[in-house]
Amino acid sequence: MIPTFNTDDLPRGFNAYVAENNKKQLKFWLPILALSMLSLGIFMPLWEARSFLLIEEEVNSFFHFYMVYVLPLVFLLFRFILIKLPANNNSNLACLFLVSNMLAAQHAAMITLSVTLSPLSVILVTAMAKMMILRIREIIYVWGFSLMTGFWIVDVAQDATITSIHLLISLSIMFGWMLYLGNDHYKTKLQAFIYDKEQWKAKKQITIQLMELEAQKKQLQQLIGKDALTGIFNRGYFDQHLRNEIKRTTRSSAPLGLLIIDIDHFKMVNDQLGHHTGDVYLTKVAKALEKVAKRPTDIVARYGGEEFVLLLPDTHSKGLELLAQQILHTINELAIPHPIQSHLTVSIGGCEFDSHSMDKVSFFERADQALYRVKSGGRNNYFIAS
């Protein structure tokens, strides 16, 4: 029966981490152990010296059969079963228990071999202790039983007892060293897990804070009149500035021009290329409009959706025509791909403010009517209302 240990003092998720790690290590090492046992068994005749357990031919043949056929096949079978089972500490511990006890017979014979082979047992045990994540009680359970199994096999194989102070001291040192390595490895992995978890929490907190800062940035941009996507002015800023410019124009009788720019068939861009691509296109158009309207007094704003506005102080109708032509040329030069056209185009409507017959609403409506005329007439053009 495999004991279940109390893990209430462990951080949340560590048991699952240990189960996954140990299963991964077993899946990796079982084929290597199988190959190692097979190789040792095949090359038994080349060993420089024999263990006193293998002095009889019958025992030698059995040990050869055990290493060449039994251990490799059983280890591969264990791996196959382990793959089918969900990651679980008890199933991993049971598999390790069976593997270590089957290796005990091989250890029992090899531990007193010549200097050529005696280190292999220590290397094998050390590697297993450092690869698996086991607590001290689990190490005692697994490897303690393995040593008992090894002693039992030795006693059964020999008519006379072979236990000596030297052997007991050697095994005690090895077992103590194994406990130290296993416990050190366990604590290292536990500390690393806690550190990684704290790092993950810190990164999560930083991500949340960055998201909050981004939200605050968007709110601030709204407050200062910037469009969050394109970086140009937004509708609120345009409306406020339009009122101010109309007041200034009415007092000074200076010309004031307005252009409304609408991206042609923009819905098809979003539907067929995706909203992310649509956002990229909006930003490109906004940047192109900023390059055309270069004066410090010019206002480039996103009015809504795919519609932009240019408020142009000291600009009469002829100047509006020149700017509209320049905008069409600039957008066409970008050659932005479009799903149903050769490239992305815009339509432009505009008018010059007349302080005697217009107010804020009628001024915008006159430019919007000019835009509608262009879109009805085929798009990718401009019209400046008189």
Short mmCIF file of C-alpha atoms in Angstrom, two decimals, residues 28-223:
data_model
loop_
_atom_site.label_atom_id
_atom_site.label_comp_id
_atom_site.label_asym_id
_atom_site.label_seq_id
_atom_site.Cartn_x
_atom_site.Cartn_y
_atom_site.Cartn_z
CA PHE A 28 12.35 10.15 -19.58
CA TRP A 29 14.49 7.91 -17.38
CA LEU A 30 12.71 4.56 -17.70
CA PRO A 31 13.85 4.00 -21.32
CA ILE A 32 17.37 5.09 -20.33
CA LEU A 33 17.38 2.62 -17.43
CA ALA A 34 16.07 -0.09 -19.74
CA LEU A 35 18.86 0.60 -22.22
CA SER A 36 21.47 0.74 -19.44
CA MET A 37 20.42 -2.61 -17.99
CA LEU A 38 20.36 -4.14 -21.45
CA SER A 39 23.85 -2.84 -22.21
CA LEU A 40 25.27 -4.03 -18.86
CA GLY A 41 23.75 -7.44 -19.38
CA ILE A 42 25.07 -7.79 -22.92
CA PHE A 43 28.60 -6.77 -21.91
CA MET A 44 28.74 -8.90 -18.75
CA PRO A 45 31.48 -11.15 -20.21
CA LEU A 46 33.75 -8.10 -20.54
CA TRP A 47 33.61 -7.16 -16.87
CA GLU A 48 37.04 -7.19 -15.29
CA ALA A 49 35.89 -8.96 -12.14
CA ARG A 50 32.78 -10.66 -10.89
CA SER A 51 30.71 -10.15 -7.83
CA PHE A 52 30.91 -12.99 -5.33
CA LEU A 53 27.19 -13.46 -6.03
CA LEU A 54 27.99 -14.41 -9.60
CA ILE A 55 30.60 -17.07 -9.04
CA GLU A 56 28.18 -19.85 -9.98
CA GLU A 57 27.30 -20.29 -13.62
CA GLU A 58 23.61 -20.85 -12.86
CA VAL A 59 23.38 -17.61 -10.89
CA ASN A 60 25.39 -15.82 -13.55
CA SER A 61 23.02 -16.98 -16.30
CA PHE A 62 19.95 -15.96 -14.30
CA PHE A 63 21.43 -12.54 -13.56
CA HIS A 64 22.26 -12.10 -17.25
CA PHE A 65 18.68 -13.04 -18.21
CA TYR A 66 17.32 -10.66 -15.54
CA MET A 67 19.32 -7.69 -16.86
CA VAL A 68 18.91 -8.35 -20.58
CA TYR A 69 15.26 -9.38 -20.75
CA VAL A 70 13.34 -8.78 -17.52
CA LEU A 71 14.38 -5.28 -16.42
CA PRO A 72 14.29 -3.55 -19.86
CA LEU A 73 10.88 -4.99 -20.78
CA VAL A 74 9.35 -4.30 -17.36
CA PHE A 75 10.70 -0.71 -17.35
CA LEU A 76 9.21 -0.06 -20.78
CA LEU A 77 5.92 -1.60 -19.62
CA PHE A 78 5.92 0.70 -16.58
CA ARG A 79 6.47 3.68 -18.87
CA PHE A 80 3.58 2.64 -21.11
CA ILE A 81 1.25 2.32 -18.11
CA LEU A 82 2.47 5.63 -16.67
CA ILE A 83 1.68 7.45 -19.90
CA LYS A 84 -1.91 6.20 -19.74
CA LEU A 85 -2.39 7.31 -16.13
CA PRO A 86 -3.09 10.92 -15.12
CA ALA A 87 -0.29 12.74 -13.30
CA ASN A 88 -0.62 11.71 -9.67
CA ASN A 89 1.88 11.67 -6.80
CA ASN A 90 0.77 8.25 -5.54
CA SER A 91 0.96 6.56 -8.95
CA ASN A 92 4.39 8.11 -9.53
CA LEU A 93 5.55 6.94 -6.10
CA ALA A 94 4.22 3.44 -6.72
CA CYS A 95 6.03 3.25 -10.06
CA LEU A 96 9.27 4.51 -8.51
CA PHE A 97 8.88 2.02 -5.63
CA LEU A 98 8.54 -0.92 -8.03
CA VAL A 99 11.41 0.26 -10.23
CA SER A 100 13.75 0.80 -7.29
CA ASN A 101 12.98 -2.63 -5.84
CA MET A 102 13.58 -4.32 -9.17
CA LEU A 103 16.89 -2.51 -9.40
CA ALA A 104 17.74 -3.71 -5.88
CA ALA A 105 18.76 -7.13 -7.19
CA GLN A 106 21.08 -5.51 -9.69
CA HIS A 107 22.42 -3.17 -6.98
CA ALA A 108 23.03 -6.09 -4.64
CA ALA A 109 25.29 -7.72 -7.20
CA MET A 110 27.02 -4.59 -8.45
CA ILE A 111 27.78 -2.88 -5.14
CA THR A 112 30.70 -5.23 -4.46
CA LEU A 113 31.99 -5.41 -8.03
CA SER A 114 35.43 -4.24 -9.07
CA VAL A 115 36.35 -0.59 -9.23
CA THR A 116 35.23 -0.60 -12.88
CA LEU A 117 31.56 -1.04 -12.00
CA SER A 118 31.09 -0.12 -8.36
CA PRO A 119 30.52 3.62 -9.03
CA LEU A 120 27.61 2.86 -11.38
CA SER A 121 25.29 2.03 -8.51
CA VAL A 122 26.10 5.29 -6.72
CA ILE A 123 25.68 7.30 -9.93
CA LEU A 124 22.34 5.64 -10.68
CA VAL A 125 20.95 6.24 -7.19
CA THR A 126 22.24 9.82 -7.08
CA ALA A 127 20.73 10.62 -10.47
CA MET A 128 17.34 9.26 -9.43
CA ALA A 129 17.43 11.23 -6.18
CA LYS A 130 18.28 14.47 -8.00
CA MET A 131 15.75 14.04 -10.80
CA MET A 132 12.69 13.16 -8.73
CA ILE A 133 11.08 15.60 -6.28
CA LEU A 134 10.66 13.55 -3.09
CA ARG A 135 10.38 14.46 0.56
CA ILE A 136 12.54 12.71 3.16
CA ARG A 137 9.79 10.30 4.23
CA GLU A 138 9.18 9.33 0.61
CA ILE A 139 12.89 8.78 0.04
CA ILE A 140 13.04 6.59 3.15
CA TYR A 141 9.98 4.67 2.01
CA VAL A 142 11.25 4.07 -1.55
CA TRP A 143 14.98 3.61 -1.08
CA GLY A 144 14.76 2.07 2.40
CA PHE A 145 12.60 -0.74 1.08
CA SER A 146 14.98 -1.07 -1.87
CA LEU A 147 17.93 -1.64 0.44
CA MET A 148 15.95 -4.18 2.44
CA THR A 149 15.06 -5.94 -0.79
CA GLY A 150 18.72 -5.96 -1.80
CA PHE A 151 19.80 -7.47 1.52
CA TRP A 152 17.08 -10.09 1.27
CA ILE A 153 18.21 -11.10 -2.23
CA VAL A 154 21.82 -11.35 -1.05
CA ASP A 155 20.87 -13.52 1.92
CA VAL A 156 18.75 -15.80 -0.24
CA ALA A 157 21.54 -16.17 -2.79
CA GLN A 158 24.22 -17.02 -0.22
CA ASP A 159 24.52 -19.90 2.19
CA ALA A 160 26.67 -17.80 4.51
CA THR A 161 25.95 -14.31 5.71
CA ILE A 162 27.89 -11.59 3.91
CA THR A 163 26.86 -8.70 6.12
CA SER A 164 29.86 -6.80 7.46
CA ILE A 165 30.53 -3.57 9.29
CA HIS A 166 32.22 -2.24 6.17
CA LEU A 167 29.17 -2.97 4.02
CA LEU A 168 26.75 -1.49 6.55
CA ILE A 169 28.83 1.66 6.88
CA SER A 170 29.07 1.99 3.10
CA LEU A 171 25.35 1.58 2.64
CA SER A 172 24.59 3.94 5.53
CA ILE A 173 26.80 6.61 3.99
CA MET A 174 25.15 6.10 0.61
CA PHE A 175 21.67 6.25 2.09
CA GLY A 176 22.53 9.36 4.13
CA TRP A 177 23.98 11.00 1.05
CA MET A 178 20.83 10.11 -0.87
CA LEU A 179 18.64 11.63 1.84
CA TYR A 180 20.71 14.80 1.78
CA LEU A 181 20.58 15.10 -2.02
CA GLY A 182 16.86 14.32 -2.19
CA ASN A 183 15.94 16.74 0.60
CA ASP A 184 18.14 19.48 -0.87
CA HIS A 185 16.58 18.93 -4.31
CA TYR A 186 13.07 19.02 -2.81
CA LYS A 187 13.73 22.28 -0.95
CA THR A 188 15.33 23.84 -4.03
CA LYS A 189 12.33 22.95 -6.18
CA LEU A 190 9.90 24.18 -3.52
CA GLN A 191 11.71 27.50 -3.22
CA ALA A 192 11.87 27.84 -7.01
CA PHE A 193 8.14 27.10 -7.26
CA ILE A 194 7.33 29.71 -4.61
CA TYR A 195 9.61 32.23 -6.32
CA ASP A 196 8.05 31.57 -9.75
CA LYS A 197 4.59 31.88 -8.25
CA GLU A 198 5.49 35.19 -6.63
CA GLN A 199 6.98 36.34 -9.91
CA TRP A 200 3.80 35.36 -11.72
CA LYS A 201 1.71 37.25 -9.18
CA ALA A 202 3.97 40.28 -9.56
CA LYS A 203 3.73 40.14 -13.36
CA LYS A 204 -0.03 39.77 -13.14
CA GLN A 205 -0.21 42.77 -10.83
CA ILE A 206 1.99 44.78 -13.19
CA THR A 207 -0.22 43.78 -16.13
CA ILE A 208 -3.33 44.89 -14.25
CA GLN A 209 -1.66 48.17 -13.36
CA LEU A 210 -0.62 48.72 -16.99
CA MET A 211 -4.18 48.03 -18.12
CA GLU A 212 -5.46 50.51 -15.57
CA LEU A 213 -2.93 53.09 -16.74
CA GLU A 214 -3.98 52.49 -20.35
CA ALA A 215 -7.62 53.01 -19.40
CA GLN A 216 -6.69 56.20 -17.55
CA LYS A 217 -4.69 57.31 -20.57
CA LYS A 218 -7.72 56.85 -22.81
CA GLN A 219 -9.88 58.77 -20.36
CA LEU A 220 -7.29 61.56 -20.25
CA GLN A 221 -7.12 61.62 -24.03
CA GLN A 222 -10.87 62.03 -24.14
CA LEU A 223 -10.63 64.86 -21.65
#
